[in-house]
Coordinates of C-alpha atoms (C1' of nucleotides) in Angstrom, one line a residue:
Chain A
M13 CA 0.0 -0.1 0.2
L14 CA 2.7 3.0 0.8
S15 CA 5.9 3.3 -1.4
V16 CA 8.3 3.9 -0.2
N17 CA 11.0 7.3 -0.7
R18 CA 11.9 6.9 -4.7
P19 CA 12.2 10.1 -6.6
A20 CA 9.6 10.6 -10.4
P21 CA 11.1 9.0 -12.8
S22 CA 11.0 12.1 -15.1
A23 CA 12.2 15.1 -12.2
P24 CA 12.3 18.8 -13.4
N25 CA 16.2 19.6 -11.9
P26 CA 15.6 20.8 -8.9
C27 CA 18.9 22.4 -7.7
I28 CA 17.6 26.4 -8.9
D29 CA 19.1 28.1 -6.0
C30 CA 16.1 30.9 -4.4
R31 CA 15.9 33.9 -5.7
R32 CA 15.8 31.6 -9.0
C33 CA 12.8 30.0 -7.1
A34 CA 8.7 30.6 -7.7
L35 CA 8.2 30.6 -4.6
F36 CA 10.9 33.2 -3.4
P37 CA 8.4 35.7 -2.6
I38 CA 6.4 34.0 0.2
C39 CA 9.7 31.4 1.8
L40 CA 11.0 32.0 4.3
P41 CA 13.9 33.3 2.3
K42 CA 12.1 35.9 1.0
N43 CA 12.9 39.1 2.7
M44 CA 16.7 38.2 2.5
D45 CA 19.7 40.7 1.4
D46 CA 22.1 39.3 -0.3
Q47 CA 24.6 37.5 1.9
A48 CA 22.3 36.4 3.9
L49 CA 20.8 34.7 0.8
A50 CA 23.7 33.7 -0.2
E51 CA 24.4 31.8 2.9
L52 CA 21.9 30.6 3.4
D53 CA 21.1 29.5 0.0
Q54 CA 24.8 27.3 -0.2
I55 CA 23.6 25.2 3.3
I56 CA 19.9 24.4 2.1
V57 CA 19.5 20.6 0.8
R58 CA 17.2 20.9 -2.1
H59 CA 15.9 17.9 -2.6
R60 CA 14.6 15.4 -5.7
P61 CA 10.7 15.0 -6.4
M62 CA 9.6 12.3 -4.8
A63 CA 6.2 10.2 -5.7
K64 CA 3.2 10.4 -4.8
G65 CA 2.5 8.1 -1.5
A66 CA 6.6 8.6 -0.5
E67 CA 7.0 8.2 2.8
W68 CA 9.6 11.6 3.4
L69 CA 9.6 12.1 7.5
Q70 CA 9.3 9.8 10.3
H71 CA 7.2 10.5 13.9
G72 CA 10.1 9.9 15.9
Q73 CA 13.2 10.7 13.7
P74 CA 16.2 12.7 15.5
F75 CA 15.8 16.9 14.6
R76 CA 17.7 17.7 12.4
S77 CA 16.2 19.9 10.0
I78 CA 13.5 21.9 8.9
F79 CA 11.8 20.4 5.4
A80 CA 10.1 23.7 3.1
V81 CA 7.8 21.7 0.2
R82 CA 9.2 23.4 -2.6
S83 CA 6.0 21.9 -5.5
G84 CA 3.4 19.2 -4.5
C85 CA 2.2 18.3 -1.2
M86 CA 2.8 17.0 1.3
K87 CA 0.5 16.0 4.6
T88 CA 1.3 15.5 8.3
Y89 CA -0.2 12.7 10.5
R90 CA 0.1 10.6 13.8
I91 CA -0.1 6.5 14.0
N92 CA -1.5 6.9 17.5
S93 CA -1.8 4.3 19.9
T94 CA -5.1 2.2 18.6
G95 CA -3.2 1.7 14.8
Q96 CA -5.7 4.3 13.8
E97 CA -4.3 7.0 11.5
Q98 CA -4.9 11.1 12.8
V99 CA -4.0 13.9 9.9
S100 CA -2.2 16.9 11.1
G101 CA -2.0 19.4 8.8
F102 CA -1.5 20.0 4.6
H103 CA 1.7 21.6 3.3
L104 CA 1.0 23.7 0.1
P105 CA 4.3 25.0 -1.3
G106 CA 6.5 27.4 1.0
E107 CA 5.6 26.1 3.8
L108 CA 7.3 24.5 6.7
I109 CA 7.7 21.2 8.5
G110 CA 9.3 20.4 11.6
L111 CA 8.6 22.9 13.4
D112 CA 7.2 21.4 15.9
A113 CA 11.0 19.3 16.7
I114 CA 12.8 22.0 17.7
D115 CA 12.3 21.9 21.3
A116 CA 11.0 18.3 21.5
G117 CA 14.0 17.0 19.5
S118 CA 12.1 15.0 17.6
Y119 CA 9.9 14.9 14.8
G120 CA 6.4 14.5 16.3
T121 CA 4.6 13.4 12.9
S122 CA 5.2 11.8 10.0
A123 CA 4.9 13.3 6.4
R124 CA 4.3 11.3 3.4
V125 CA 3.4 13.0 0.2
L126 CA 0.3 13.4 -1.3
K127 CA 1.0 14.9 -5.2
E128 CA 5.0 14.8 -6.5
C129 CA 6.7 16.8 -4.1
S130 CA 10.1 18.8 -4.0
V131 CA 11.5 19.6 -0.7
C132 CA 14.3 21.4 0.3
E133 CA 16.4 20.9 3.6
I134 CA 17.4 23.5 6.5
P135 CA 19.2 22.1 8.3
F136 CA 19.1 23.8 11.5
A137 CA 22.2 23.7 13.4
R138 CA 23.4 25.6 10.4
F139 CA 20.4 28.0 10.1
E140 CA 21.2 29.0 13.7
Q141 CA 24.1 29.8 13.5
L142 CA 24.2 32.0 9.2
S143 CA 21.6 33.3 11.8
E144 CA 23.9 34.5 14.2
H145 CA 25.1 36.9 12.1
H146 CA 21.3 37.5 10.1
S147 CA 18.0 39.0 11.7
V148 CA 16.6 38.7 9.4
L149 CA 17.1 34.9 8.7
R150 CA 15.6 34.2 12.4
R151 CA 12.9 37.3 12.4
E152 CA 11.7 35.3 9.4
L153 CA 12.1 31.6 11.8
V154 CA 10.2 33.8 14.6
K155 CA 7.0 35.0 11.9
L156 CA 7.1 31.4 10.4
M157 CA 6.4 29.8 13.9
S158 CA 4.2 31.9 14.6
Q159 CA 1.9 31.5 11.7
E160 CA 2.1 28.5 12.2
I161 CA 0.7 28.3 15.5
V162 CA -2.1 30.7 14.4
Q163 CA -3.3 28.3 11.7
Q164 CA -2.8 25.5 14.2
R165 CA -5.3 27.6 16.6
W166 CA -7.7 27.7 13.1
H167 CA -7.8 23.5 13.1
A168 CA -8.3 23.3 16.6
A169 CA -11.3 25.4 16.1
I170 CA -12.6 24.4 13.3
L171 CA -13.0 21.0 15.5
N172 CA -14.7 22.9 18.1
K173 CA -18.7 22.2 17.2
Q174 CA -19.4 23.5 14.2
C175 CA -21.1 20.9 12.1
A176 CA -20.0 19.0 8.9
E177 CA -20.6 21.8 6.4
A178 CA -19.4 24.2 7.8
R179 CA -15.6 22.7 9.1
L180 CA -15.6 21.5 5.4
A181 CA -16.3 25.0 3.6
G182 CA -14.0 26.3 6.2
F183 CA -11.9 23.4 4.8
L184 CA -12.1 24.5 1.8
L185 CA -11.8 28.6 2.3
N186 CA -8.3 28.2 3.9
L187 CA -7.1 26.3 1.2
H188 CA -7.8 29.1 -0.9
D189 CA -7.1 31.4 1.2
R190 CA -3.7 29.5 1.7
L191 CA -3.6 29.3 -2.6
Q192 CA -3.9 32.7 -3.5
R193 CA -1.2 33.9 -0.6
R194 CA 1.0 31.7 -3.2
G195 CA 0.0 32.8 -6.3
Y196 CA -2.4 30.1 -7.4
G197 CA -5.1 32.9 -7.3
H198 CA -8.6 30.8 -8.6
E199 CA -11.9 29.7 -7.5
S200 CA -11.1 26.6 -9.0
M201 CA -8.3 23.8 -7.0
L202 CA -7.8 20.6 -7.2
L203 CA -7.8 19.2 -4.2
S204 CA -4.3 16.8 -3.5
M205 CA -5.4 14.5 -1.1
S206 CA -8.7 11.9 -0.8
R207 CA -12.0 12.3 1.0
Y208 CA -10.7 9.7 4.0
D209 CA -7.7 12.3 4.2
I210 CA -10.3 15.7 4.7
G211 CA -12.3 12.9 7.2
N212 CA -9.5 12.6 9.5
Y213 CA -9.1 16.3 8.4
L214 CA -11.6 17.2 10.2
G215 CA -13.3 15.0 12.3
L216 CA -15.4 13.4 10.3
T217 CA -16.0 10.2 7.9
V218 CA -15.4 9.7 4.7
E219 CA -18.9 9.5 3.9
T220 CA -20.3 12.7 6.1
V221 CA -17.6 14.3 3.3
S222 CA -18.5 13.3 0.3
R223 CA -22.6 14.2 1.6
S224 CA -21.0 17.8 2.3
F225 CA -19.7 18.7 -1.0
T226 CA -23.0 17.0 -2.4
R227 CA -25.2 19.3 0.2
L228 CA -22.6 22.6 -0.6
R229 CA -22.8 21.2 -4.4
R230 CA -26.8 21.1 -4.0
E231 CA -27.1 24.7 -2.9
G232 CA -24.5 25.9 -5.2
L233 CA -22.1 27.1 -3.1
L234 CA -19.8 24.9 -4.8
Q235 CA -18.7 22.1 -8.1
V236 CA -17.4 19.4 -7.6
Q237 CA -16.3 16.4 -9.6
G238 CA -14.4 14.3 -8.0
K239 CA -10.8 16.8 -7.3
Q240 CA -11.5 19.2 -8.9
V241 CA -13.8 21.8 -6.7
H242 CA -14.8 25.0 -7.7
L243 CA -15.8 27.6 -5.1
M244 CA -19.1 29.6 -6.6
D245 CA -20.3 31.9 -4.3
L246 CA -17.0 33.2 -1.2
E247 CA -19.6 35.1 0.1
R248 CA -22.2 32.4 1.0
L249 CA -19.1 30.2 1.6
R250 CA -17.6 31.9 4.7
A251 CA -21.0 33.2 6.3
L252 CA -21.7 29.0 6.8
A253 CA -18.2 28.9 8.2
A254 CA -18.0 31.5 10.1
E255 CA -22.4 30.3 11.8
G256 CA -20.6 26.8 11.8
L257 CA -23.8 25.8 13.5
P258 CA -25.9 22.8 12.7
H259 CA -28.7 23.7 9.5
Chain B
M7 CA -21.3 40.3 34.1
L8 CA -17.6 40.9 33.2
S9 CA -15.1 43.0 36.5
V10 CA -13.1 45.2 34.2
N11 CA -9.0 45.4 34.3
R12 CA -8.6 46.8 38.5
P13 CA -5.6 45.0 40.7
A14 CA -6.7 42.3 43.9
P15 CA -7.2 44.4 47.0
S16 CA -3.6 42.9 48.6
A17 CA -1.4 41.7 46.6
P18 CA 2.0 40.8 47.1
N19 CA 5.0 43.3 45.5
P20 CA 5.6 41.7 42.4
C21 CA 8.1 43.5 41.8
I22 CA 11.2 40.3 42.1
D23 CA 13.2 39.8 39.2
C24 CA 13.8 36.8 36.8
R25 CA 16.5 35.5 38.8
R26 CA 14.5 35.3 42.8
C27 CA 11.0 34.1 40.6
A28 CA 9.8 31.0 41.7
L29 CA 9.2 30.1 37.9
F30 CA 12.5 30.8 37.0
P31 CA 13.3 26.8 36.0
I32 CA 11.2 26.8 33.7
C33 CA 10.0 30.7 32.3
L34 CA 11.2 32.2 29.6
P35 CA 15.1 33.9 31.0
K36 CA 15.9 30.4 32.2
N37 CA 19.0 29.7 30.5
M38 CA 20.4 33.4 30.0
D39 CA 23.7 33.7 31.9
D40 CA 23.8 36.6 33.9
Q41 CA 24.6 39.6 31.6
A42 CA 21.7 38.6 29.3
L43 CA 19.4 38.2 32.4
A44 CA 20.1 41.9 34.0
E45 CA 19.3 43.3 30.5
L46 CA 15.6 41.0 30.4
D47 CA 15.3 42.3 33.6
Q48 CA 15.4 45.8 32.8
I49 CA 12.9 46.0 30.3
I50 CA 10.1 43.4 31.9
V51 CA 7.4 44.8 32.8
R52 CA 5.5 43.4 35.8
H53 CA 2.4 44.5 36.4
R54 CA 0.6 44.0 39.9
P55 CA -2.1 41.1 40.6
M56 CA -5.4 41.1 38.7
A57 CA -8.4 40.1 39.9
K58 CA -11.2 37.4 39.0
G59 CA -12.8 37.4 35.8
A60 CA -10.6 41.0 34.4
E61 CA -10.3 41.0 31.2
W62 CA -6.6 41.3 30.1
L63 CA -6.2 41.5 25.7
Q64 CA -8.9 42.4 23.9
H65 CA -8.3 40.6 20.0
G66 CA -7.8 43.0 17.5
Q67 CA -5.4 45.2 20.0
P68 CA -2.1 45.6 17.6
F69 CA 1.0 43.4 18.8
R70 CA 3.2 44.9 21.0
S71 CA 4.1 42.7 23.6
I72 CA 4.2 39.0 25.0
F73 CA 3.3 38.3 28.1
A74 CA 3.6 35.7 30.9
V75 CA 1.6 34.2 33.1
R76 CA 3.7 34.9 36.1
S77 CA 1.0 32.9 38.6
G78 CA -2.4 32.1 38.5
C79 CA -4.3 31.6 35.4
M80 CA -5.8 32.6 32.4
K81 CA -8.4 31.8 29.7
T82 CA -7.5 32.3 25.9
Y83 CA -10.0 32.0 23.8
R84 CA -12.3 35.1 21.6
I85 CA -15.6 35.7 20.2
N86 CA -17.0 34.2 16.7
S87 CA -19.3 35.8 14.3
T88 CA -22.9 34.1 15.8
G89 CA -20.9 36.1 19.6
Q90 CA -20.8 32.6 20.7
E91 CA -17.1 32.4 22.7
Q92 CA -14.9 30.1 21.5
V93 CA -11.9 28.9 24.2
S94 CA -8.5 28.2 22.8
G95 CA -6.4 27.9 25.8
F96 CA -5.7 27.5 30.2
H97 CA -2.5 29.5 30.9
L98 CA -0.5 28.2 33.1
P99 CA 2.2 30.8 35.8
G100 CA 5.4 30.0 33.1
E101 CA 3.1 29.7 29.6
L102 CA 3.5 33.1 27.5
I103 CA 0.7 35.0 25.6
G104 CA 0.9 36.1 22.7
L105 CA 3.1 34.3 20.3
D106 CA -0.1 33.9 17.6
A107 CA 0.2 38.0 16.8
I108 CA 3.5 38.2 16.0
D109 CA 2.8 37.3 12.5
A110 CA -0.2 39.4 12.2
G111 CA 0.3 42.2 13.9
S112 CA -2.8 41.6 16.1
Y113 CA -4.1 39.6 18.9
G114 CA -5.6 36.7 17.8
T115 CA -7.4 36.4 21.4
S116 CA -9.0 37.9 24.0
A117 CA -7.3 36.8 27.5
R118 CA -9.2 37.1 30.9
V119 CA -8.4 36.3 34.2
L120 CA -9.7 33.3 35.6
K121 CA -7.2 32.9 38.9
E122 CA -6.2 35.6 40.2
C123 CA -3.3 36.7 38.1
S124 CA 0.2 38.0 38.0
V125 CA 1.9 39.5 34.3
C126 CA 5.3 40.0 33.4
E127 CA 5.5 42.0 29.7
I128 CA 7.8 41.9 27.8
P129 CA 8.2 44.7 25.0
F130 CA 8.9 42.8 21.2
A131 CA 11.1 45.2 20.0
R132 CA 13.1 46.0 22.4
F133 CA 13.1 42.0 22.8
E134 CA 13.9 41.9 19.4
Q135 CA 17.2 44.4 20.1
L136 CA 18.1 42.2 23.0
S137 CA 18.3 39.2 21.7
E138 CA 20.7 40.6 18.4
H139 CA 23.6 40.2 21.0
H140 CA 22.2 37.3 22.9
S141 CA 21.4 34.4 21.1
V142 CA 20.2 32.7 23.6
L143 CA 17.1 34.8 24.3
R144 CA 16.1 33.7 20.5
R145 CA 17.0 30.7 21.1
E146 CA 14.3 30.6 24.2
L147 CA 12.0 32.4 21.9
V148 CA 11.9 29.5 19.6
K149 CA 12.0 26.5 21.4
L150 CA 8.2 28.0 23.0
M151 CA 6.9 28.6 20.2
S152 CA 8.0 25.3 18.9
Q153 CA 6.1 24.4 22.7
E154 CA 3.5 26.2 21.6
I155 CA 2.9 24.6 18.0
V156 CA 2.6 21.2 20.3
Q157 CA 0.1 22.2 22.4
Q158 CA -2.1 23.3 20.1
R159 CA -1.4 20.4 17.5
W160 CA -2.8 18.1 20.3
H161 CA -5.3 20.0 21.2
A162 CA -6.7 20.1 17.7
A163 CA -6.4 16.7 17.5
I164 CA -8.1 15.6 20.8
L165 CA -11.9 17.5 19.8
N166 CA -10.6 15.2 16.6
K167 CA -12.1 11.8 17.0
Q168 CA -12.5 11.3 21.6
C169 CA -15.2 10.8 23.0
A170 CA -16.1 13.0 25.7
E171 CA -14.7 11.2 28.5
A172 CA -11.1 10.7 26.6
R173 CA -11.4 14.2 26.4
L174 CA -11.7 15.3 29.4
A175 CA -9.3 11.9 30.2
G176 CA -7.1 13.7 28.2
F177 CA -7.6 17.5 29.0
L178 CA -6.2 16.4 33.2
L179 CA -3.6 14.8 32.3
N180 CA -2.6 17.7 30.3
L181 CA -3.2 20.4 32.9
H182 CA -1.0 17.7 35.2
D183 CA 1.4 17.5 33.7
R184 CA 2.1 21.2 32.7
L185 CA 1.6 21.6 36.4
Q186 CA 4.7 19.2 37.4
R187 CA 6.7 20.2 35.1
R188 CA 6.4 23.6 36.8
G189 CA 7.0 22.1 39.9
Y190 CA 3.3 21.1 41.4
G191 CA 3.5 18.4 40.7
H192 CA 0.8 16.4 42.3
E193 CA -2.1 14.2 41.6
S194 CA -4.6 16.8 43.4
M195 CA -4.9 19.8 41.5
L196 CA -7.5 23.1 42.3
L197 CA -9.0 23.4 38.6
S198 CA -9.4 27.3 37.9
M199 CA -12.2 27.4 35.4
S200 CA -15.4 26.9 35.1
R201 CA -16.9 23.4 33.6
Y202 CA -18.6 26.1 30.7
D203 CA -15.4 26.8 30.1
I204 CA -13.9 22.9 30.4
G205 CA -16.7 21.9 27.3
N206 CA -15.9 25.0 25.4
Y207 CA -12.5 24.2 25.2
L208 CA -12.7 20.4 24.8
G209 CA -16.0 21.3 22.6
L210 CA -18.7 19.4 24.3
T211 CA -21.8 21.0 26.7
V212 CA -21.0 21.2 29.7
E213 CA -23.2 18.4 30.8
T214 CA -22.3 15.8 28.9
V215 CA -18.8 16.8 30.7
S216 CA -20.9 17.3 33.9
R217 CA -21.2 13.2 32.7
S218 CA -17.9 12.2 31.6
F219 CA -16.8 13.8 35.2
T220 CA -19.1 11.0 37.0
R221 CA -18.5 8.3 34.6
L222 CA -15.1 8.3 35.3
R223 CA -15.0 9.2 39.4
R224 CA -18.0 6.5 39.2
E225 CA -15.4 4.0 37.7
G226 CA -12.7 5.0 39.8
L227 CA -10.8 7.3 38.1
L228 CA -10.4 10.1 39.5
Q229 CA -12.3 12.0 43.2
V230 CA -13.8 15.3 41.8
Q231 CA -15.3 17.6 44.8
G232 CA -16.2 21.4 42.2
K233 CA -13.0 22.4 41.3
Q234 CA -10.8 19.9 43.4
V235 CA -10.2 16.4 41.5
H236 CA -7.9 14.1 42.8
L237 CA -6.5 11.7 39.8
M238 CA -7.1 8.4 41.1
D239 CA -5.2 5.4 38.4
L240 CA -3.1 8.2 36.2
E241 CA -2.3 4.1 34.2
R242 CA -5.7 4.0 33.0
L243 CA -6.7 7.5 32.6
R244 CA -3.8 7.6 30.0
A245 CA -5.6 4.2 28.6
L246 CA -8.9 6.0 28.2
A247 CA -7.2 9.5 26.2
A248 CA -5.3 7.8 24.4
E249 CA -7.6 5.4 23.0
G250 CA -10.6 8.0 22.7
L251 CA -13.3 6.3 21.0
P252 CA -16.2 5.6 22.2
H253 CA -16.4 3.4 24.5
Chain C
dC10 C1' -12.5 -5.3 -19.9
dG11 C1' -11.2 -6.8 -15.8
dT12 C1' -10.0 -5.4 -11.1
dC13 C1' -9.0 -2.7 -7.1
dG14 C1' -9.2 1.9 -4.4
dC15 C1' -11.8 5.6 -4.1
dT16 C1' -16.2 8.1 -4.1
dT17 C1' -21.6 8.4 -3.5
dT18 C1' -25.6 7.3 -1.5
dG19 C1' -29.3 4.4 1.2
dA20 C1' -31.2 3.0 6.1
dG21 C1' -30.5 2.7 10.8
dC22 C1' -27.9 3.8 15.4
dC23 C1' -25.6 5.4 19.2
dA24 C1' -23.0 9.7 21.4
dT25 C1' -23.8 13.8 22.4
dA26 C1' -27.2 18.2 22.2
dT27 C1' -31.3 20.1 23.5
dC28 C1' -34.3 20.7 27.4
dA29 C1' -35.6 21.2 31.2
dA30 C1' -35.3 20.0 36.6
dT31 C1' -32.9 19.9 41.0
dA32 C1' -29.1 20.7 43.8
dC33 C1' -25.5 23.4 45.5
dG34 C1' -21.8 27.2 47.2
dC35 C1' -21.4 31.4 47.8
dG36 C1' -21.5 35.9 48.5
dT37 C1' -24.8 39.9 50.7
dG38 C1' -27.8 41.8 53.5
dG39 C1' -31.3 41.4 56.8
Chain D
dC6 C1' -26.1 33.6 61.9
dC7 C1' -29.5 33.0 58.8
dA8 C1' -32.4 33.7 54.6
dC9 C1' -32.0 34.9 50.0
dG10 C1' -30.0 35.0 45.6
dC11 C1' -27.8 34.4 41.3
dG12 C1' -24.5 31.8 39.1
dT13 C1' -22.4 27.2 38.5
dA14 C1' -23.2 22.1 38.3
dT15 C1' -26.2 18.1 38.4
dT16 C1' -29.2 14.7 37.0
dG17 C1' -33.0 13.4 34.0
dA18 C1' -35.9 12.8 29.3
dT19 C1' -35.7 13.2 24.9
dA20 C1' -33.2 15.1 20.0
dT21 C1' -31.2 15.1 15.5
dG22 C1' -25.9 14.5 13.4
dG23 C1' -23.2 12.4 12.3
dC24 C1' -21.6 7.2 12.4
dT25 C1' -21.5 2.2 11.2
dC26 C1' -22.7 -1.3 7.9
dA27 C1' -24.1 -2.4 3.3
dA28 C1' -24.0 -1.7 -1.4
dA29 C1' -23.6 0.0 -5.9
dG30 C1' -21.0 3.6 -9.0
dC31 C1' -17.1 5.7 -11.4
dG32 C1' -12.5 5.9 -12.6
dA33 C1' -7.7 4.7 -13.2
dC34 C1' -4.8 1.4 -14.9
dG35 C1' -3.0 -2.8 -16.4

DNA sequence: CGTCGCTTTGAGCCATATCAATACGCGTGG
DNA sequence: CCACGCGTATTGATATGGCTCAAAGCGACG
């Protein structure tokens, strides 16, 4: 069922420096001066794209690096004591993985590729050395950690007493916003995660997710065709997500 | 219904420097050298204790400072668009409030005193200046932010498909652990939040919280007398919290 | 063209919400 | 000191949203 780490057969050369990377305006190095950027560029390990299904991180491994998604999509998850998978997040290009491990010393989640994905590895010890001399660097890290806290808080909020439809609406809007901020702004999205993963993330069963999609579609809030979703009425979707109560 | 910011009548003098503070071993300045500590000590604003019910922070206010709880207990919450309060966290001595605002520029939550509470204010701009010269300082901040991410993730996990009893068990264990790490280690705890707040935080109604307490008590997992809770069997509580499924 | 996994749809059930009533606890004022 | 009153907590009876179980549809891929 699980494919192991292996690069995709015909991967584009992933070795572009940060400045020429499409994510430059929103990724960690965005506000850096030439000097800082050049030094950061040198410590970053740019990995070859990985195929869907590949497991990139395993929870419990010792913390060494922070990872930035460069392309594609990852999910982070954890297997709990009953053997159930718990999806804790989806990670889009420009987002970081592993921030939870800085204090703990080991990663709190595993990470798996949902859509062919390449990753920039930032060895943390060297990053800290660099940040001694470049205050921009640490400021950016702190800001991204703050963002992560906000995102996590949002996740908790959506799980807390929202009805199924509101959760789904909120989830889609959240994805939409994050894509928008990354320049992929369009009401049409190609979801890279399965209905199972969505349900797991939202605290719902697949069946309920499916039914919620159907209801939102019937109410004219979105068009759905498998993984292709088109948000028809952002206004009403936002209202629904904000309201959150049953019916 | 709400009392306004006002110091408690007979408050102990809160103006002790960090080194003599009881929280020193676990608070932000814990690993600092004399020099860093002295400078940090100077920028910290130590506020007088505030009475239960006082509102310390209002969500949306511009971000200036991070706050460390020195004594007592605070809750952070947010009023959603339907006028409902959403409790996002409880903050014990040595824990920080406001980390979510660093990137956003304004606080994402309000904060209210649950139990007479004093606060150390750390003006962030000056903190950043200081951290230019003291790497310990920024390392500690990053670690505490990482901890906050872990705590938020835990909150999301507990809301996700755990039955009421498991949520409550997990909540009590989490509090217990945090108190323990702060030297208040004892199986007996005096909860400073109401059943309403617990329910709100756990995504349950008051009634369900109350019933869950009753069931845990009947099964011999804890003793309850109002806000006084005694954890009788940490082992079984942990098992219950880990399992998480209905019945 | 068949297989396998993912998704959708349907029918019945269960955990928790909701509504309602009572009990407790604490501070206030007589 | 006790009586009162209000907010908090417990307990009971009923309603319901989402889960579970079951089956059929759909799509990708060999």
